[in-house]
Amino acid sequence: MRRALYEETHDDFRRSFRSFVEAEIVPHHEKWEEAGRVDREMFSAAGDAGFLGMAVPEEYGGLGQADFRFNAIIGEELQRVGAIGSGMCITLHNDVVLPYLMHATTEEQRRRWLPRMVTGEIMGAISMTEPDTGSDLGALRTSARRDGDSWVLNGAKTFVTNGLNADLYIVAVRTNPQPRHKGISLVAVEDSTPGFRRGRHLDKIGLRSQDTAELFFDDARVPADNLIGDDGQGFRILMENLAQERLGLCVSAISAARTALGWTVDYCAQRRAFGTRVLDMQNTRFRLAELAARLDATQCFVDHLVELHNRGELTGEDAAKGKLLTTELQQAVVQQGLQLHGGYGFMREYPIARAYLDAPIQTIFGGTNEVMREIIGRTLEGTYGSGGVA
């Protein structure tokens, strides 16, 4: 049954993308999990099929569909088949990277990059985290010094999604010595930049087909006109785009939870113990019933957040609430699912086992859930304090 969030055009898009996933991703997912990265041909095929840059205006080759529901469908369908690792190159490109290049760039930059990002010729990545900073962007040390018509970058980044396969990296750098966030800028670094190199292919416990790498900049010389936005305005631009990034994580987490609950219900309906189906045991039904109730309620909240975002009304606080709720629920569902699978839940041939390994990162990237709690906590007095509740 179609959720109220979606309309007929979204159903058509879902059918089309589902067919793409079944043909281009599912048959290769296990191979890519072993290799630690996807084949670029799949990403190019996504561009050919119209699944990249849907929000990009038509004048730059996109569909001009600035409707996040299309992005949400992509995330839902990838989680439906348990292949988010292989499809994350698409969701990161659409949900996280493209907004920077659409809204914070010059006309010349948009014409230079956007058409090739829509076709899949260019895969994007964003590089914020450093080995010693984690979620604290104000502590970043990668520097960019202006030298004539270039920026010269020095430093290192880590945990870069699409780190191996990307062609264009949006890199957070410090361009002036002002303290904390005031000196941060964004620079677009192309993979052919002298002095730029990719480091280790990081060995993760989950999402193995999603390539993650270190990046190094040793007097890397980047054209001055690759600066995104104004000098020193990088942190402001990052904050403006984080709400959509976290909304994408909400969609992914709630969809993963729904898929894992489905696997668990099916398994418990087939598995027998002590002469009865596991699903007919009261303890099993009660535990799954609680998770189902939480999932449906949280799904309503996520759908509401998507609607708010489409109206331009999604706040950072609400996005943080969504990320906290959905990712914590995802952990609860996969943990309970693994437990109810018994010993088979520990076998990687069962999708619940792989989901158990993929899930923990959801509470970490996009800002850890501890940071989400801090963001929400700062609003408590004004929202729920004396006289704050209607």
GROMACS .gro file of C-alpha atoms in nm:
model
  390
    1MET     CA    1   0.000   0.000   0.000
    2ARG     CA    2   0.134   0.342  -0.096
    3ARG     CA    3   0.221   0.567   0.198
    4ALA     CA    4   0.048   0.907   0.199
    5LEU     CA    5   0.386   1.068   0.141
    6TYR     CA    6   0.403   0.945  -0.218
    7GLU     CA    7   0.208   1.012  -0.538
    8GLU     CA    8   0.167   0.817  -0.861
    9THR     CA    9   0.478   0.969  -1.020
   10HIS     CA   10   0.681   0.845  -0.725
   11ASP     CA   11   0.538   0.496  -0.770
   12ASP     CA   12   0.658   0.498  -1.131
   13PHE     CA   13   1.002   0.615  -1.020
   14ARG     CA   14   1.014   0.342  -0.756
   15ARG     CA   15   0.930   0.069  -1.007
   16SER     CA   16   1.200   0.198  -1.239
   17PHE     CA   17   1.467   0.219  -0.971
   18ARG     CA   18   1.368  -0.120  -0.827
   19SER     CA   19   1.428  -0.273  -1.169
   20PHE     CA   20   1.765  -0.099  -1.187
   21VAL     CA   21   1.865  -0.235  -0.846
   22GLU     CA   22   1.760  -0.589  -0.937
   23ALA     CA   23   1.954  -0.577  -1.266
   24GLU     CA   24   2.261  -0.367  -1.186
   25ILE     CA   25   2.329  -0.405  -0.813
   26VAL     CA   26   2.186  -0.723  -0.662
   27PRO     CA   27   2.373  -0.967  -0.893
   28HIS     CA   28   2.706  -0.801  -0.810
   29HIS     CA   29   2.660  -0.702  -0.446
   30GLU     CA   30   2.844  -0.999  -0.295
   31LYS     CA   31   3.136  -0.954  -0.534
   32TRP     CA   32   3.159  -0.586  -0.444
   33GLU     CA   33   3.138  -0.667  -0.073
   34GLU     CA   34   3.445  -0.886  -0.114
   35ALA     CA   35   3.627  -0.628  -0.328
   36GLY     CA   36   3.549  -0.338  -0.096
   37ARG     CA   37   3.420  -0.113  -0.375
   38VAL     CA   38   3.168  -0.111  -0.658
   39ASP     CA   39   3.240  -0.107  -1.029
   40ARG     CA   40   3.217   0.244  -1.171
   41GLU     CA   41   3.013   0.107  -1.460
   42MET     CA   42   2.715   0.070  -1.224
   43PHE     CA   43   2.739   0.436  -1.123
   44SER     CA   44   2.754   0.543  -1.487
   45ALA     CA   45   2.453   0.323  -1.560
   46ALA     CA   46   2.265   0.502  -1.281
   47GLY     CA   47   2.340   0.828  -1.455
   48ASP     CA   48   2.224   0.696  -1.790
   49ALA     CA   49   1.898   0.581  -1.629
   50GLY     CA   50   1.829   0.921  -1.469
   51PHE     CA   51   1.897   0.828  -1.107
   52LEU     CA   52   2.173   1.085  -1.048
   53GLY     CA   53   2.111   1.452  -0.987
   54MET     CA   54   1.733   1.448  -1.011
   55ALA     CA   55   1.723   1.788  -0.840
   56VAL     CA   56   1.976   1.946  -1.078
   57PRO     CA   57   1.806   2.205  -1.302
   58GLU     CA   58   1.741   2.103  -1.661
   59GLU     CA   59   1.981   2.366  -1.793
   60TYR     CA   60   2.265   2.162  -1.640
   61GLY     CA   61   2.133   1.828  -1.762
   62GLY     CA   62   1.923   1.723  -1.461
   63LEU     CA   63   1.554   1.654  -1.424
   64GLY     CA   64   1.480   1.970  -1.227
   65GLN     CA   65   1.296   1.763  -0.963
   66ALA     CA   66   1.389   1.924  -0.632
   67ASP     CA   67   1.169   1.675  -0.448
   68PHE     CA   68   1.346   1.477  -0.179
   69ARG     CA   69   1.087   1.201  -0.209
   70PHE     CA   70   1.278   1.071  -0.512
   71ASN     CA   71   1.596   1.057  -0.303
   72ALA     CA   72   1.404   0.879  -0.028
   73ILE     CA   73   1.280   0.612  -0.270
   74ILE     CA   74   1.638   0.535  -0.372
   75GLY     CA   75   1.741   0.488  -0.010
   76GLU     CA   76   1.437   0.273   0.066
   77GLU     CA   77   1.487   0.045  -0.232
   78LEU     CA   78   1.856  -0.010  -0.159
   79GLN     CA   79   1.774  -0.108   0.198
   80ARG     CA   80   1.487  -0.331   0.084
   81VAL     CA   81   1.738  -0.570  -0.077
   82GLY     CA   82   2.010  -0.522   0.185
   83ALA     CA   83   2.248  -0.354  -0.062
   84ILE     CA   84   2.294  -0.008   0.086
   85GLY     CA   85   2.672  -0.054   0.086
   86SER     CA   86   2.679  -0.094  -0.290
   87GLY     CA   87   2.429   0.186  -0.345
   88MET     CA   88   2.575   0.441  -0.107
   89CYS     CA   89   2.783   0.591  -0.387
   90ILE     CA   90   2.449   0.701  -0.535
   91THR     CA   91   2.287   0.829  -0.215
   92LEU     CA   92   2.597   1.021  -0.105
   93HIS     CA   93   2.632   1.175  -0.452
   94ASN     CA   94   2.267   1.285  -0.461
   95ASP     CA   95   2.189   1.367  -0.100
   96VAL     CA   96   2.517   1.507   0.028
   97VAL     CA   97   2.751   1.626  -0.246
   98LEU     CA   98   2.524   1.776  -0.510
   99PRO     CA   99   2.355   2.033  -0.281
  100TYR     CA  100   2.692   2.205  -0.230
  101LEU     CA  101   2.751   2.227  -0.603
  102MET     CA  102   2.398   2.344  -0.676
  103HIS     CA  103   2.361   2.613  -0.411
  104ALA     CA  104   2.704   2.740  -0.306
  105THR     CA  105   2.881   2.762  -0.642
  106THR     CA  106   2.924   3.017  -0.919
  107GLU     CA  107   2.758   2.985  -1.258
  108GLU     CA  108   3.092   2.886  -1.411
  109GLN     CA  109   3.143   2.612  -1.151
  110ARG     CA  110   2.792   2.475  -1.203
  111ARG     CA  111   2.841   2.452  -1.578
  112ARG     CA  112   3.182   2.291  -1.527
  113TRP     CA  113   3.072   2.015  -1.287
  114LEU     CA  114   2.697   1.955  -1.274
  115PRO     CA  115   2.635   1.810  -1.622
  116ARG     CA  116   2.903   1.546  -1.572
  117MET     CA  117   2.773   1.466  -1.224
  118VAL     CA  118   2.428   1.401  -1.368
  119THR     CA  119   2.563   1.160  -1.631
  120GLY     CA  120   2.785   0.976  -1.384
  121GLU     CA  121   3.107   1.082  -1.551
  122ILE     CA  122   3.198   1.248  -1.219
  123MET     CA  123   3.139   1.082  -0.882
  124GLY     CA  124   3.144   1.319  -0.587
  125ALA     CA  125   3.267   1.290  -0.229
  126ILE     CA  126   3.287   1.520   0.069
  127SER     CA  127   3.588   1.527   0.297
  128MET     CA  128   3.547   1.679   0.642
  129THR     CA  129   3.678   1.435   0.904
  130GLU     CA  130   4.043   1.432   1.006
  131PRO     CA  131   4.231   1.169   1.207
  132ASP     CA  132   4.225   1.380   1.525
  133THR     CA  133   3.898   1.574   1.492
  134GLY     CA  134   3.602   1.338   1.446
  135SER     CA  135   3.278   1.535   1.474
  136ASP     CA  136   3.458   1.850   1.594
  137LEU     CA  137   3.491   2.047   1.270
  138GLY     CA  138   3.621   2.349   1.455
  139ALA     CA  139   3.942   2.159   1.528
  140LEU     CA  140   4.031   2.073   1.168
  141ARG     CA  141   4.390   2.146   1.065
  142THR     CA  142   4.410   2.074   0.691
  143SER     CA  143   4.521   2.410   0.553
  144ALA     CA  144   4.481   2.596   0.225
  145ARG     CA  145   4.717   2.885   0.157
  146ARG     CA  146   4.652   3.128  -0.128
  147ASP     CA  147   4.943   3.146  -0.372
  148GLY     CA  148   4.871   3.354  -0.682
  149ASP     CA  149   4.593   3.192  -0.880
  150SER     CA  150   4.599   2.873  -0.667
  151TRP     CA  151   4.522   2.735  -0.324
  152VAL     CA  152   4.797   2.513  -0.181
  153LEU     CA  153   4.658   2.241   0.045
  154ASN     CA  154   4.839   2.047   0.317
  155GLY     CA  155   4.695   1.793   0.556
  156ALA     CA  156   4.507   1.465   0.579
  157LYS     CA  157   4.149   1.343   0.583
  158THR     CA  158   4.000   1.010   0.682
  159PHE     CA  159   3.673   0.811   0.665
  160VAL     CA  160   3.600   0.957   0.321
  161THR     CA  161   3.299   0.785   0.161
  162ASN     CA  162   3.356   0.727  -0.212
  163GLY     CA  163   3.719   0.795  -0.126
  164LEU     CA  164   3.861   0.557  -0.387
  165ASN     CA  165   3.610   0.593  -0.669
  166ALA     CA  166   3.536   0.967  -0.657
  167ASP     CA  167   3.660   1.217  -0.913
  168LEU     CA  168   3.570   1.539  -0.728
  169TYR     CA  169   3.613   1.598  -0.354
  170ILE     CA  170   3.463   1.885  -0.156
  171VAL     CA  171   3.728   1.938   0.109
  172ALA     CA  172   3.690   2.138   0.430
  173VAL     CA  173   4.010   2.335   0.492
  174ARG     CA  174   4.138   2.615   0.711
  175THR     CA  175   4.214   2.918   0.493
  176ASN     CA  176   4.288   3.169   0.769
  177PRO     CA  177   4.400   3.155   1.131
  178GLN     CA  178   4.073   3.271   1.285
  179PRO     CA  179   3.969   3.042   1.571
  180ARG     CA  180   3.742   2.742   1.543
  181HIS     CA  181   3.477   2.762   1.270
  182LYS     CA  182   3.551   3.113   1.144
  183GLY     CA  183   3.852   3.017   0.934
  184ILE     CA  184   3.698   2.720   0.751
  185SER     CA  185   3.643   2.720   0.375
  186LEU     CA  186   3.545   2.461   0.114
  187VAL     CA  187   3.760   2.376  -0.186
  188ALA     CA  188   3.679   2.137  -0.471
  189VAL     CA  189   3.972   1.905  -0.539
  190GLU     CA  190   3.981   1.700  -0.859
  191ASP     CA  191   4.146   1.360  -0.854
  192SER     CA  192   4.417   1.465  -1.099
  193THR     CA  193   4.540   1.747  -0.871
  194PRO     CA  194   4.922   1.745  -0.828
  195GLY     CA  195   5.013   1.676  -0.466
  196PHE     CA  196   4.685   1.496  -0.393
  197ARG     CA  197   4.682   1.124  -0.328
  198ARG     CA  198   4.449   0.863  -0.190
  199GLY     CA  199   4.569   0.669   0.111
  200ARG     CA  200   4.461   0.337   0.255
  201HIS     CA  201   4.146   0.158   0.155
  202LEU     CA  202   4.001   0.141   0.506
  203ASP     CA  203   3.899  -0.205   0.626
  204LYS     CA  204   3.552  -0.169   0.780
  205ILE     CA  205   3.343  -0.432   0.959
  206GLY     CA  206   3.028  -0.336   0.767
  207LEU     CA  207   2.915  -0.158   0.450
  208ARG     CA  208   3.214  -0.324   0.290
  209SER     CA  209   3.118  -0.254  -0.071
  210GLN     CA  210   3.109   0.119   0.005
  211ASP     CA  211   3.468   0.234  -0.048
  212THR     CA  212   3.615   0.440   0.234
  213ALA     CA  213   3.963   0.587   0.224
  214GLU     CA  214   4.216   0.832   0.360
  215LEU     CA  215   4.320   1.138   0.158
  216PHE     CA  216   4.650   1.326   0.171
  217PHE     CA  217   4.743   1.672   0.049
  218ASP     CA  218   5.112   1.755   0.013
  219ASP     CA  219   5.138   2.104  -0.137
  220ALA     CA  220   4.841   2.008  -0.352
  221ARG     CA  221   4.782   2.298  -0.589
  222VAL     CA  222   4.417   2.369  -0.663
  223PRO     CA  223   4.293   2.649  -0.895
  224ALA     CA  224   4.168   2.952  -0.703
  225ASP     CA  225   3.833   2.931  -0.880
  226ASN     CA  226   3.771   2.592  -0.715
  227LEU     CA  227   3.681   2.771  -0.392
  228ILE     CA  228   3.317   2.693  -0.309
  229GLY     CA  229   3.142   2.992  -0.157
  230ASP     CA  230   3.333   3.274   0.008
  231ASP     CA  231   3.659   3.246   0.198
  232GLY     CA  232   3.582   3.166   0.563
  233GLN     CA  233   3.219   3.069   0.497
  234GLY     CA  234   3.273   2.694   0.480
  235PHE     CA  235   3.126   2.608   0.818
  236ARG     CA  236   2.808   2.805   0.747
  237ILE     CA  237   2.765   2.620   0.415
  238LEU     CA  238   2.828   2.285   0.584
  239MET     CA  239   2.562   2.356   0.846
  240GLU     CA  240   2.310   2.452   0.579
  241ASN     CA  241   2.352   2.115   0.410
  242LEU     CA  242   2.377   1.889   0.714
  243ALA     CA  243   2.000   1.879   0.765
  244GLN     CA  244   1.948   1.709   0.428
  245GLU     CA  245   2.239   1.473   0.490
  246ARG     CA  246   2.086   1.367   0.820
  247LEU     CA  247   1.743   1.331   0.663
  248GLY     CA  248   1.894   1.087   0.414
  249LEU     CA  249   2.034   0.890   0.706
  250CYS     CA  250   1.689   0.889   0.867
  251VAL     CA  251   1.535   0.739   0.555
  252SER     CA  252   1.811   0.479   0.528
  253ALA     CA  253   1.788   0.379   0.895
  254ILE     CA  254   1.410   0.343   0.914
  255SER     CA  255   1.409   0.149   0.586
  256ALA     CA  256   1.682  -0.081   0.713
  257ALA     CA  257   1.485  -0.139   1.032
  258ARG     CA  258   1.168  -0.226   0.837
  259THR     CA  259   1.360  -0.470   0.617
  260ALA     CA  260   1.529  -0.638   0.915
  261LEU     CA  261   1.195  -0.671   1.095
  262GLY     CA  262   1.053  -0.839   0.784
  263TRP     CA  263   1.339  -1.087   0.769
  264THR     CA  264   1.290  -1.168   1.136
  265VAL     CA  265   0.914  -1.217   1.115
  266ASP     CA  266   0.958  -1.448   0.815
  267TYR     CA  267   1.226  -1.650   0.991
  268CYS     CA  268   1.027  -1.683   1.313
  269ALA     CA  269   0.719  -1.791   1.114
  270GLN     CA  270   0.918  -2.077   0.958
  271ARG     CA  271   1.138  -2.179   1.252
  272ARG     CA  272   1.000  -2.424   1.506
  273ALA     CA  273   1.116  -2.481   1.863
  274PHE     CA  274   0.963  -2.696   2.137
  275GLY     CA  275   0.691  -2.808   1.899
  276THR     CA  276   0.566  -2.468   1.791
  277ARG     CA  277   0.657  -2.185   1.558
  278VAL     CA  278   0.888  -1.930   1.718
  279LEU     CA  279   0.648  -1.657   1.602
  280ASP     CA  280   0.367  -1.817   1.807
  281MET     CA  281   0.564  -1.784   2.132
  282GLN     CA  282   0.435  -1.495   2.338
  283ASN     CA  283   0.779  -1.359   2.417
  284THR     CA  284   0.863  -1.341   2.046
  285ARG     CA  285   0.533  -1.176   1.953
  286PHE     CA  286   0.560  -0.919   2.231
  287ARG     CA  287   0.914  -0.818   2.138
  288LEU     CA  288   0.836  -0.789   1.768
  289ALA     CA  289   0.506  -0.611   1.835
  290GLU     CA  290   0.684  -0.339   2.030
  291LEU     CA  291   0.939  -0.291   1.753
  292ALA     CA  292   0.663  -0.281   1.490
  293ALA     CA  293   0.479  -0.011   1.685
  294ARG     CA  294   0.794   0.196   1.725
  295LEU     CA  295   0.878   0.152   1.358
  296ASP     CA  296   0.538   0.267   1.230
  297ALA     CA  297   0.535   0.570   1.461
  298THR     CA  298   0.889   0.666   1.364
  299GLN     CA  299   0.809   0.622   0.995
  300CYS     CA  300   0.532   0.882   1.032
  301PHE     CA  301   0.783   1.124   1.182
  302VAL     CA  302   1.035   1.063   0.904
  303ASP     CA  303   0.769   1.118   0.637
  304HIS     CA  304   0.679   1.443   0.811
  305LEU     CA  305   1.044   1.549   0.801
  306VAL     CA  306   1.059   1.480   0.427
  307GLU     CA  307   0.752   1.699   0.378
  308LEU     CA  308   0.908   1.975   0.589
  309HIS     CA  309   1.227   1.956   0.385
  310ASN     CA  310   1.039   1.981   0.057
  311ARG     CA  311   0.876   2.300   0.191
  312GLY     CA  312   1.214   2.439   0.300
  313GLU     CA  313   1.114   2.417   0.668
  314LEU     CA  314   1.333   2.135   0.802
  315THR     CA  315   1.537   2.257   1.098
  316GLY     CA  316   1.868   2.122   1.216
  317GLU     CA  317   1.708   2.026   1.547
  318ASP     CA  318   1.433   1.822   1.383
  319ALA     CA  319   1.683   1.649   1.153
  320ALA     CA  320   1.889   1.563   1.462
  321LYS     CA  321   1.580   1.420   1.634
  322GLY     CA  322   1.507   1.209   1.328
  323LYS     CA  323   1.860   1.075   1.303
  324LEU     CA  324   1.869   0.991   1.673
  325LEU     CA  325   1.533   0.812   1.670
  326THR     CA  326   1.578   0.617   1.349
  327THR     CA  327   1.934   0.501   1.398
  328GLU     CA  328   1.872   0.390   1.758
  329LEU     CA  329   1.564   0.201   1.639
  330GLN     CA  330   1.768   0.037   1.364
  331GLN     CA  331   2.013  -0.091   1.624
  332ALA     CA  332   1.730  -0.231   1.834
  333VAL     CA  333   1.564  -0.410   1.543
  334VAL     CA  334   1.878  -0.574   1.404
  335GLN     CA  335   1.998  -0.677   1.748
  336GLN     CA  336   1.664  -0.836   1.832
  337GLY     CA  337   1.647  -0.987   1.485
  338LEU     CA  338   1.985  -1.151   1.524
  339GLN     CA  339   1.887  -1.286   1.866
  340LEU     CA  340   1.567  -1.441   1.733
  341HIS     CA  341   1.754  -1.602   1.445
  342GLY     CA  342   1.956  -1.792   1.704
  343GLY     CA  343   2.283  -1.940   1.582
  344TYR     CA  344   2.189  -1.871   1.222
  345GLY     CA  345   2.190  -1.502   1.300
  346PHE     CA  346   2.565  -1.530   1.343
  347MET     CA  347   2.613  -1.668   0.992
  348ARG     CA  348   2.695  -1.415   0.718
  349GLU     CA  349   2.487  -1.614   0.470
  350TYR     CA  350   2.181  -1.476   0.651
  351PRO     CA  351   2.108  -1.111   0.571
  352ILE     CA  352   2.035  -1.027   0.934
  353ALA     CA  353   2.400  -1.096   1.017
  354ARG     CA  354   2.523  -0.853   0.752
  355ALA     CA  355   2.266  -0.597   0.863
  356TYR     CA  356   2.403  -0.633   1.217
  357LEU     CA  357   2.749  -0.537   1.087
  358ASP     CA  358   2.620  -0.254   0.867
  359ALA     CA  359   2.403  -0.089   1.132
  360PRO     CA  360   2.645   0.053   1.395
  361ILE     CA  361   2.794   0.319   1.166
  362GLN     CA  362   2.452   0.481   1.132
  363THR     CA  363   2.480   0.621   1.485
  364ILE     CA  364   2.826   0.759   1.405
  365PHE     CA  365   2.843   0.923   1.064
  366GLY     CA  366   2.660   1.244   0.981
  367GLY     CA  367   2.745   1.349   1.336
  368THR     CA  368   2.747   1.097   1.620
  369ASN     CA  369   2.428   1.041   1.816
  370GLU     CA  370   2.599   1.200   2.115
  371VAL     CA  371   2.623   1.516   1.904
  372MET     CA  372   2.257   1.476   1.804
  373ARG     CA  373   2.161   1.467   2.171
  374GLU     CA  374   2.362   1.782   2.232
  375ILE     CA  375   2.192   1.962   1.942
  376ILE     CA  376   1.849   1.862   2.069
  377GLY     CA  377   1.942   1.938   2.428
  378ARG     CA  378   2.025   2.299   2.347
  379THR     CA  379   1.665   2.357   2.238
  380LEU     CA  380   1.495   2.202   2.541
  381GLU     CA  381   1.454   2.512   2.753
  382GLY     CA  382   1.303   2.720   2.476
  383THR     CA  383   1.078   2.442   2.349
  384TYR     CA  384   0.972   2.259   2.665
  385GLY     CA  385   1.056   2.501   2.944
  386SER     CA  386   0.802   2.702   3.139
  387GLY     CA  387   0.532   2.812   2.899
  388GLY     CA  388   0.703   2.642   2.607
  389VAL     CA  389   0.444   2.368   2.557
  390ALA     CA  390   0.103   2.467   2.420
   0.00000   0.00000   0.00000
